[in-house]
Amino acid sequence: MSNQGTYAKAAIASAGVIGGAYAAYQLYKELQKPNLPEDWTQVGTLKNIYAYPIKSCGPIVLNSGECSLLGLKNGWLRDRVLMVVDDKSNFITARAYPELLLVQPSITNSILTLNHRDMEPVSVNLAEVIALQPQKTATVWSVSVPVHDCGWEAAEWFSRLLDKSTTNYRLVYYASQNSRNLRSTTNKMYKFTKNDTGALPDEVTFNLINEASVEELNGRLKDCQVTHRNFRANFVLDGAKAYQEDQWKFVKIGCNIFEIIKPCTRCVMTTIDPETGVRHTKAEPLETLKSYRQIQDPEVRKTAGNSPRMGIQMALRSGGGGLVSLNDPIYVA
């Protein structure tokens, strides 16, 4: 047989192997996809939509938004794509710096403006940040993430706000179109995929709170009252029964289908008044939540500890680009 014939047979065999491997990979991907429900039950409507462009800072109220694999967005406004870091490029949060909650961002086109009652406003052009600032690395929850630095004006602004310095803190912008890596302590009992972590949220790209659950909690509180804003959710549900969300596996808003990955376990952030930045002296509502909203599964409890449940964490399963709007019906399965 000629060399050409031998090469041709080898090429055909190789193509068959590659084709078979590709088919197997496609089948594997299909098997990994969740079986999306076909039957839905309406439980209420979408009462509020919030995006938090800067981790731990104030929200931007929306009438509508687009659901992407990296989270909620509306043009240049994207949920949790910026964060404040210290001089070692480690992220900081309002748990330790409650003053961050009073930073009110706004975004017009690509211009991010920072506002605070005790500071003069400062603006950052995010388009210029992406175009001109080299990529570097920062750390969030012990995971390295690519970021662009937002410049000296924003750095000085946050430094003066937080400790009256000029260089101790910097504002950075997430520099990838892919979700960051899962942190090593992520509970393996939950069905996280590599696309569920988004840019800079603590765990999952979308968070929903049930207004009825907040009202039920308020009925138990003696020293204070809270609102859904204490829980920093993207979506506020109106019309369901209190804690009904514990039983759901999927949520549908508009054309968007979300899989519930896990309950949202709560920390001291809930004890800081989002309007004043002042901590509750008796750590409420966290202490009351601990008395009746603990995770019961002993294996999950090993990593969740005594952090109580309030709200649900969700990942997009219907693909990006779908819209959500105020008063959309919310369905569950």
C-alpha positions as a Markdown table, in Angstrom:
| # | Residue | x | y | z |
|---|---|---|---|---|
| 1 | Met | 0.0 | 0.0 | 0.0 |
| 2 | Ser | 1.2 | 3.5 | -0.8 |
| 3 | Asn | 2.2 | 5.9 | 1.9 |
| 4 | Gln | -0.7 | 8.1 | 0.8 |
| 5 | Gly | -3.2 | 5.3 | 1.4 |
| 6 | Thr | -1.7 | 4.6 | 4.8 |
| 7 | Tyr | -2.0 | 8.3 | 5.7 |
| 8 | Ala | -5.5 | 8.5 | 4.5 |
| 9 | Lys | -6.6 | 5.5 | 6.6 |
| 10 | Ala | -4.8 | 6.9 | 9.6 |
| 11 | Ala | -6.6 | 10.3 | 9.0 |
| 12 | Ile | -10.0 | 8.6 | 8.7 |
| 13 | Ala | -9.4 | 6.6 | 11.9 |
| 14 | Ser | -8.2 | 9.7 | 13.8 |
| 15 | Ala | -11.3 | 11.6 | 12.6 |
| 16 | Gly | -13.5 | 8.8 | 13.8 |
| 17 | Val | -11.9 | 8.9 | 17.2 |
| 18 | Ile | -12.2 | 12.7 | 17.4 |
| 19 | Gly | -15.7 | 12.6 | 16.2 |
| 20 | Gly | -16.6 | 9.9 | 18.7 |
| 21 | Ala | -15.0 | 11.9 | 21.5 |
| 22 | Tyr | -16.8 | 15.0 | 20.5 |
| 23 | Ala | -20.1 | 13.2 | 20.5 |
| 24 | Ala | -19.4 | 11.7 | 23.9 |
| 25 | Tyr | -18.5 | 15.2 | 25.2 |
| 26 | Gln | -21.8 | 16.6 | 23.8 |
| 27 | Leu | -23.7 | 13.8 | 25.5 |
| 28 | Tyr | -21.9 | 14.4 | 28.7 |
| 29 | Lys | -22.8 | 18.1 | 28.6 |
| 30 | Glu | -26.4 | 17.3 | 27.9 |
| 31 | Leu | -26.5 | 14.9 | 30.9 |
| 32 | Gln | -25.0 | 17.7 | 33.1 |
| 33 | Lys | -27.8 | 20.1 | 32.3 |
| 34 | Pro | -30.7 | 20.2 | 34.8 |
| 35 | Asn | -34.0 | 18.9 | 33.7 |
| 36 | Leu | -36.0 | 22.2 | 33.6 |
| 37 | Pro | -39.6 | 22.0 | 34.8 |
| 38 | Glu | -42.5 | 22.2 | 32.4 |
| 39 | Asp | -45.2 | 22.8 | 35.1 |
| 40 | Trp | -45.1 | 26.0 | 37.0 |
| 41 | Thr | -47.2 | 27.5 | 39.9 |
| 42 | Gln | -47.4 | 31.3 | 40.3 |
| 43 | Val | -46.7 | 32.3 | 43.9 |
| 44 | Gly | -46.5 | 36.1 | 43.6 |
| 45 | Thr | -45.0 | 39.0 | 41.7 |
| 46 | Leu | -41.7 | 40.8 | 41.4 |
| 47 | Lys | -42.0 | 43.8 | 43.8 |
| 48 | Asn | -38.4 | 45.2 | 43.7 |
| 49 | Ile | -35.3 | 44.8 | 41.6 |
| 50 | Tyr | -31.9 | 45.9 | 42.9 |
| 51 | Ala | -28.4 | 45.8 | 41.5 |
| 52 | Tyr | -25.3 | 46.4 | 43.7 |
| 53 | Pro | -22.5 | 47.4 | 41.3 |
| 54 | Ile | -19.9 | 47.8 | 44.1 |
| 55 | Lys | -19.7 | 44.9 | 46.6 |
| 56 | Ser | -20.9 | 46.0 | 50.0 |
| 57 | Cys | -22.0 | 49.4 | 48.8 |
| 58 | Gly | -25.5 | 50.8 | 48.2 |
| 59 | Pro | -28.0 | 49.5 | 45.6 |
| 60 | Ile | -29.3 | 50.9 | 42.4 |
| 61 | Val | -33.1 | 50.5 | 42.1 |
| 62 | Leu | -34.2 | 49.2 | 38.8 |
| 63 | Asn | -37.6 | 49.0 | 36.9 |
| 64 | Ser | -36.2 | 46.3 | 34.7 |
| 65 | Gly | -32.9 | 44.5 | 34.0 |
| 66 | Glu | -31.2 | 41.8 | 31.9 |
| 67 | Cys | -30.2 | 38.5 | 33.4 |
| 68 | Ser | -26.8 | 37.4 | 32.3 |
| 69 | Leu | -24.5 | 34.5 | 33.4 |
| 70 | Leu | -22.5 | 37.0 | 35.4 |
| 71 | Gly | -25.6 | 38.4 | 37.1 |
| 72 | Leu | -28.1 | 41.2 | 36.7 |
| 73 | Lys | -27.2 | 44.0 | 34.3 |
| 74 | Asn | -28.6 | 47.1 | 32.6 |
| 75 | Gly | -26.2 | 48.6 | 30.1 |
| 76 | Trp | -23.0 | 49.5 | 32.0 |
| 77 | Leu | -24.7 | 48.8 | 35.3 |
| 78 | Arg | -23.7 | 45.3 | 36.4 |
| 79 | Asp | -24.3 | 43.6 | 39.7 |
| 80 | Arg | -21.3 | 43.2 | 42.0 |
| 81 | Val | -18.5 | 43.8 | 39.4 |
| 82 | Leu | -16.6 | 46.3 | 41.5 |
| 83 | Met | -15.1 | 46.0 | 45.0 |
| 84 | Val | -12.9 | 47.9 | 47.4 |
| 85 | Val | -9.6 | 46.3 | 48.2 |
| 86 | Asp | -6.9 | 47.0 | 50.8 |
| 87 | Asp | -3.2 | 47.7 | 50.2 |
| 88 | Lys | -2.6 | 43.9 | 49.7 |
| 89 | Ser | -5.4 | 43.7 | 47.1 |
| 90 | Asn | -7.7 | 41.7 | 49.4 |
| 91 | Phe | -11.4 | 42.6 | 49.3 |
| 92 | Ile | -13.0 | 44.4 | 52.2 |
| 93 | Thr | -16.7 | 44.4 | 53.0 |
| 94 | Ala | -19.2 | 46.2 | 55.2 |
| 95 | Arg | -18.9 | 43.5 | 57.8 |
| 96 | Ala | -15.8 | 45.3 | 58.9 |
| 97 | Tyr | -16.4 | 48.6 | 57.2 |
| 98 | Pro | -20.1 | 49.5 | 57.6 |
| 99 | Glu | -19.5 | 52.9 | 56.2 |
| 100 | Leu | -19.4 | 51.2 | 52.8 |
| 101 | Leu | -23.2 | 50.7 | 53.0 |
| 102 | Leu | -23.7 | 54.4 | 52.8 |
| 103 | Val | -21.8 | 54.8 | 49.5 |
| 104 | Gln | -24.4 | 55.3 | 46.9 |
| 105 | Pro | -23.3 | 54.6 | 43.3 |
| 106 | Ser | -25.0 | 55.8 | 40.1 |
| 107 | Ile | -24.1 | 54.9 | 36.6 |
| 108 | Thr | -24.9 | 57.0 | 33.4 |
| 109 | Asn | -23.6 | 55.4 | 30.2 |
| 110 | Ser | -20.1 | 54.3 | 31.3 |
| 111 | Ile | -19.7 | 56.9 | 34.0 |
| 112 | Leu | -19.7 | 55.6 | 37.6 |
| 113 | Thr | -20.4 | 58.3 | 40.2 |
| 114 | Leu | -19.7 | 57.7 | 43.9 |
| 115 | Asn | -21.8 | 59.6 | 46.4 |
| 116 | His | -21.7 | 59.8 | 50.2 |
| 117 | Arg | -23.3 | 62.3 | 52.6 |
| 118 | Asp | -19.9 | 63.3 | 54.0 |
| 119 | Met | -17.9 | 63.3 | 50.8 |
| 120 | Glu | -17.9 | 65.3 | 47.5 |
| 121 | Pro | -18.9 | 63.1 | 44.5 |
| 122 | Val | -16.3 | 61.6 | 42.3 |
| 123 | Ser | -16.7 | 59.9 | 38.9 |
| 124 | Val | -14.9 | 57.1 | 37.1 |
| 125 | Asn | -15.2 | 56.3 | 33.4 |
| 126 | Leu | -15.4 | 52.5 | 33.4 |
| 127 | Ala | -14.9 | 52.4 | 29.6 |
| 128 | Glu | -11.5 | 54.2 | 30.1 |
| 129 | Val | -10.7 | 51.9 | 33.0 |
| 130 | Ile | -11.2 | 48.8 | 30.8 |
| 131 | Ala | -9.3 | 50.3 | 27.8 |
| 132 | Leu | -6.4 | 51.9 | 29.6 |
| 133 | Gln | -5.7 | 50.0 | 32.9 |
| 134 | Pro | -3.6 | 46.8 | 32.7 |
| 135 | Gln | -5.1 | 43.7 | 34.2 |
| 136 | Lys | -3.9 | 42.7 | 37.7 |
| 137 | Thr | -4.9 | 40.3 | 40.4 |
| 138 | Ala | -7.0 | 40.8 | 43.5 |
| 139 | Thr | -8.5 | 38.3 | 46.1 |
| 140 | Val | -12.1 | 37.7 | 47.1 |
| 141 | Trp | -12.8 | 34.9 | 49.5 |
| 142 | Ser | -9.3 | 33.5 | 49.0 |
| 143 | Val | -9.9 | 33.2 | 45.3 |
| 144 | Ser | -7.7 | 35.2 | 42.9 |
| 145 | Val | -9.7 | 37.3 | 40.4 |
| 146 | Pro | -8.6 | 39.4 | 37.4 |
| 147 | Val | -9.3 | 43.1 | 37.9 |
| 148 | His | -8.6 | 46.6 | 36.5 |
| 149 | Asp | -7.7 | 49.4 | 38.9 |
| 150 | Cys | -10.1 | 52.3 | 38.8 |
| 151 | Gly | -7.5 | 55.0 | 39.4 |
| 152 | Trp | -6.2 | 57.3 | 42.0 |
| 153 | Glu | -9.2 | 59.6 | 42.4 |
| 154 | Ala | -11.4 | 56.7 | 43.4 |
| 155 | Ala | -8.6 | 55.2 | 45.6 |
| 156 | Glu | -8.2 | 58.5 | 47.5 |
| 157 | Trp | -11.9 | 58.9 | 47.9 |
| 158 | Phe | -12.4 | 55.5 | 49.5 |
| 159 | Ser | -9.2 | 55.9 | 51.6 |
| 160 | Arg | -10.4 | 59.2 | 53.0 |
| 161 | Leu | -13.8 | 57.8 | 53.7 |
| 162 | Leu | -12.6 | 54.6 | 55.5 |
| 163 | Asp | -9.6 | 55.7 | 57.5 |
| 164 | Lys | -8.7 | 59.3 | 56.5 |
| 165 | Ser | -5.6 | 58.1 | 54.6 |
| 166 | Thr | -5.0 | 58.6 | 50.8 |
| 167 | Thr | -3.6 | 55.3 | 49.6 |
| 168 | Asn | -4.8 | 52.4 | 51.8 |
| 169 | Tyr | -7.8 | 51.4 | 49.7 |
| 170 | Arg | -8.5 | 51.1 | 46.0 |
| 171 | Leu | -11.6 | 50.4 | 43.8 |
| 172 | Val | -11.2 | 47.6 | 41.2 |
| 173 | Tyr | -13.4 | 46.4 | 38.4 |
| 174 | Tyr | -13.8 | 42.7 | 37.4 |
| 175 | Ala | -11.8 | 42.0 | 34.3 |
| 176 | Ser | -13.4 | 38.8 | 32.8 |
| 177 | Gln | -16.5 | 37.7 | 31.0 |
| 178 | Asn | -16.3 | 34.4 | 32.8 |
| 179 | Ser | -17.4 | 33.5 | 36.3 |
| 180 | Arg | -14.6 | 33.4 | 38.9 |
| 181 | Asn | -13.5 | 30.1 | 40.4 |
| 182 | Leu | -15.4 | 28.4 | 43.2 |
| 183 | Arg | -13.7 | 28.9 | 46.6 |
| 184 | Ser | -12.3 | 25.8 | 48.2 |
| 185 | Thr | -14.7 | 25.9 | 51.1 |
| 186 | Thr | -17.8 | 25.8 | 48.9 |
| 187 | Asn | -20.1 | 23.1 | 50.2 |
| 188 | Lys | -19.9 | 20.1 | 47.9 |
| 189 | Met | -23.5 | 19.1 | 48.8 |
| 190 | Tyr | -24.9 | 21.9 | 46.7 |
| 191 | Lys | -25.1 | 21.7 | 42.9 |
| 192 | Phe | -22.7 | 24.6 | 42.0 |
| 193 | Thr | -21.4 | 24.6 | 38.4 |
| 194 | Lys | -18.4 | 26.6 | 37.2 |
| 195 | Asn | -20.7 | 29.2 | 35.8 |
| 196 | Asp | -22.7 | 29.9 | 38.9 |
| 197 | Thr | -20.3 | 32.2 | 40.9 |
| 198 | Gly | -20.6 | 35.3 | 38.7 |
| 199 | Ala | -18.1 | 38.1 | 39.1 |
| 200 | Leu | -17.8 | 39.2 | 42.8 |
| 201 | Pro | -20.9 | 38.1 | 44.8 |
| 202 | Asp | -20.2 | 35.9 | 47.8 |
| 203 | Glu | -21.4 | 32.7 | 46.2 |
| 204 | Val | -24.1 | 32.8 | 43.5 |
| 205 | Thr | -25.2 | 35.3 | 40.8 |
| 206 | Phe | -28.8 | 35.9 | 41.9 |
| 207 | Asn | -30.5 | 36.3 | 45.2 |
| 208 | Leu | -34.2 | 36.4 | 46.1 |
| 209 | Ile | -35.9 | 37.4 | 49.3 |
| 210 | Asn | -39.6 | 36.8 | 50.2 |
| 211 | Glu | -41.3 | 39.9 | 51.6 |
| 212 | Ala | -43.6 | 37.7 | 53.7 |
| 213 | Ser | -40.6 | 36.0 | 55.3 |
| 214 | Val | -39.3 | 39.4 | 56.3 |
| 215 | Glu | -42.7 | 40.4 | 57.7 |
| 216 | Glu | -42.8 | 37.2 | 59.7 |
| 217 | Leu | -39.4 | 37.9 | 61.1 |
| 218 | Asn | -40.4 | 41.4 | 62.1 |
| 219 | Gly | -43.3 | 39.8 | 64.2 |
| 220 | Arg | -40.6 | 38.1 | 66.3 |
| 221 | Leu | -38.3 | 41.0 | 66.7 |
| 222 | Lys | -38.6 | 43.0 | 70.0 |
| 223 | Asp | -35.9 | 45.7 | 69.7 |
| 224 | Cys | -36.0 | 46.7 | 66.0 |
| 225 | Gln | -37.7 | 46.2 | 62.7 |
| 226 | Val | -35.9 | 45.3 | 59.4 |
| 227 | Thr | -36.7 | 45.6 | 55.7 |
| 228 | His | -35.8 | 43.5 | 52.8 |
| 229 | Arg | -32.9 | 45.9 | 52.2 |
| 230 | Asn | -31.1 | 44.3 | 55.2 |
| 231 | Phe | -30.7 | 41.2 | 53.1 |
| 232 | Arg | -29.3 | 42.8 | 49.9 |
| 233 | Ala | -31.3 | 40.7 | 47.4 |
| 234 | Asn | -31.6 | 41.3 | 43.7 |
| 235 | Phe | -35.3 | 40.3 | 43.6 |
| 236 | Val | -38.0 | 40.9 | 46.2 |
| 237 | Leu | -41.1 | 38.6 | 45.9 |
| 238 | Asp | -44.5 | 39.8 | 47.0 |
| 239 | Gly | -47.5 | 37.5 | 47.4 |
| 240 | Ala | -46.0 | 34.2 | 48.7 |
| 241 | Lys | -46.4 | 32.7 | 52.2 |
| 242 | Ala | -43.6 | 33.1 | 54.7 |
| 243 | Tyr | -40.7 | 30.7 | 54.2 |
| 244 | Gln | -42.6 | 29.0 | 51.3 |
| 245 | Glu | -39.3 | 29.4 | 49.4 |
| 246 | Asp | -37.7 | 26.6 | 51.5 |
| 247 | Gln | -39.7 | 24.1 | 49.3 |
| 248 | Trp | -38.8 | 25.3 | 45.8 |
| 249 | Lys | -36.2 | 24.0 | 43.4 |
| 250 | Phe | -36.7 | 26.4 | 40.5 |
| 251 | Val | -37.9 | 29.9 | 40.0 |
| 252 | Lys | -39.2 | 31.5 | 36.8 |
| 253 | Ile | -39.3 | 35.3 | 36.3 |
| 254 | Gly | -40.2 | 36.5 | 32.8 |
| 255 | Cys | -38.5 | 34.1 | 30.4 |
| 256 | Asn | -35.7 | 33.4 | 32.9 |
| 257 | Ile | -35.4 | 30.1 | 34.7 |
| 258 | Phe | -33.3 | 29.9 | 37.8 |
| 259 | Glu | -32.2 | 26.9 | 39.7 |
| 260 | Ile | -32.1 | 27.3 | 43.5 |
| 261 | Ile | -28.6 | 26.3 | 44.5 |
| 262 | Lys | -28.8 | 26.8 | 48.2 |
| 263 | Pro | -30.5 | 28.8 | 51.0 |
| 264 | Cys | -28.8 | 32.1 | 51.7 |
| 265 | Thr | -27.0 | 31.8 | 55.1 |
| 266 | Arg | -26.8 | 35.1 | 56.9 |
| 267 | Cys | -24.0 | 36.9 | 58.7 |
| 268 | Val | -23.4 | 40.1 | 60.7 |
| 269 | Met | -24.1 | 42.2 | 57.6 |
| 270 | Thr | -27.8 | 41.9 | 58.4 |
| 271 | Thr | -27.3 | 43.6 | 61.8 |
| 272 | Ile | -26.2 | 46.9 | 60.2 |
| 273 | Asp | -28.9 | 49.4 | 59.3 |
| 274 | Pro | -28.6 | 50.0 | 55.6 |
| 275 | Glu | -29.9 | 53.5 | 56.0 |
| 276 | Thr | -27.5 | 54.6 | 58.8 |
| 277 | Gly | -24.6 | 52.2 | 58.8 |
| 278 | Val | -25.1 | 51.6 | 62.5 |
| 279 | Arg | -24.8 | 48.1 | 64.0 |
| 280 | His | -27.7 | 46.8 | 66.2 |
| 281 | Thr | -26.3 | 46.5 | 69.8 |
| 282 | Lys | -27.9 | 43.1 | 70.3 |
| 283 | Ala | -27.0 | 41.8 | 66.8 |
| 284 | Glu | -30.5 | 41.7 | 65.6 |
| 285 | Pro | -32.1 | 40.3 | 63.4 |
| 286 | Leu | -29.3 | 37.7 | 63.3 |
| 287 | Glu | -29.8 | 36.4 | 66.8 |
| 288 | Thr | -33.5 | 35.9 | 66.4 |
| 289 | Leu | -33.0 | 34.2 | 63.0 |
| 290 | Lys | -30.6 | 31.8 | 64.7 |
| 291 | Ser | -33.3 | 30.7 | 67.1 |
| 292 | Tyr | -35.5 | 29.3 | 64.4 |
| 293 | Arg | -33.9 | 29.3 | 60.9 |
| 294 | Gln | -31.0 | 27.0 | 61.3 |
| 295 | Ile | -30.0 | 24.5 | 58.6 |
| 296 | Gln | -31.2 | 21.1 | 59.8 |
| 297 | Asp | -29.1 | 18.8 | 57.7 |
| 298 | Pro | -26.1 | 17.8 | 59.9 |
| 299 | Glu | -23.7 | 17.4 | 57.0 |
| 300 | Val | -24.5 | 20.9 | 55.5 |
| 301 | Arg | -24.4 | 22.3 | 59.1 |
| 302 | Lys | -20.7 | 21.3 | 59.3 |
| 303 | Thr | -19.8 | 24.1 | 56.9 |
| 304 | Ala | -22.7 | 26.5 | 57.5 |
| 305 | Gly | -22.3 | 26.5 | 61.3 |
| 306 | Asn | -24.8 | 28.5 | 63.1 |
| 307 | Ser | -25.5 | 30.9 | 60.2 |
| 308 | Pro | -29.3 | 31.0 | 59.8 |
| 309 | Arg | -31.3 | 30.8 | 56.5 |
| 310 | Met | -33.0 | 33.8 | 55.0 |
| 311 | Gly | -33.7 | 34.0 | 51.2 |
| 312 | Ile | -32.5 | 31.8 | 48.4 |
| 313 | Gln | -29.4 | 31.8 | 46.1 |
| 314 | Met | -30.1 | 31.1 | 42.5 |
| 315 | Ala | -28.2 | 30.5 | 39.2 |
| 316 | Leu | -29.5 | 31.1 | 35.7 |
| 317 | Arg | -30.3 | 28.0 | 33.8 |
| 318 | Ser | -32.2 | 29.4 | 30.7 |
| 319 | Gly | -29.2 | 31.2 | 29.1 |
| 320 | Gly | -28.4 | 34.9 | 29.2 |
| 321 | Gly | -30.3 | 37.8 | 27.7 |
| 322 | Gly | -33.7 | 37.5 | 29.2 |
| 323 | Leu | -35.4 | 40.5 | 30.8 |
| 324 | Val | -37.1 | 40.9 | 34.2 |
| 325 | Ser | -39.4 | 43.8 | 35.0 |
| 326 | Leu | -41.4 | 45.1 | 38.0 |
| 327 | Asn | -44.7 | 43.3 | 38.6 |
| 328 | Asp | -43.6 | 40.2 | 36.5 |
| 329 | Pro | -45.4 | 37.1 | 37.8 |
| 330 | Ile | -43.1 | 34.8 | 39.7 |
| 331 | Tyr | -43.5 | 31.1 | 39.2 |
| 332 | Val | -41.9 | 28.2 | 41.0 |
| 333 | Ala | -41.4 | 24.4 | 40.7 |
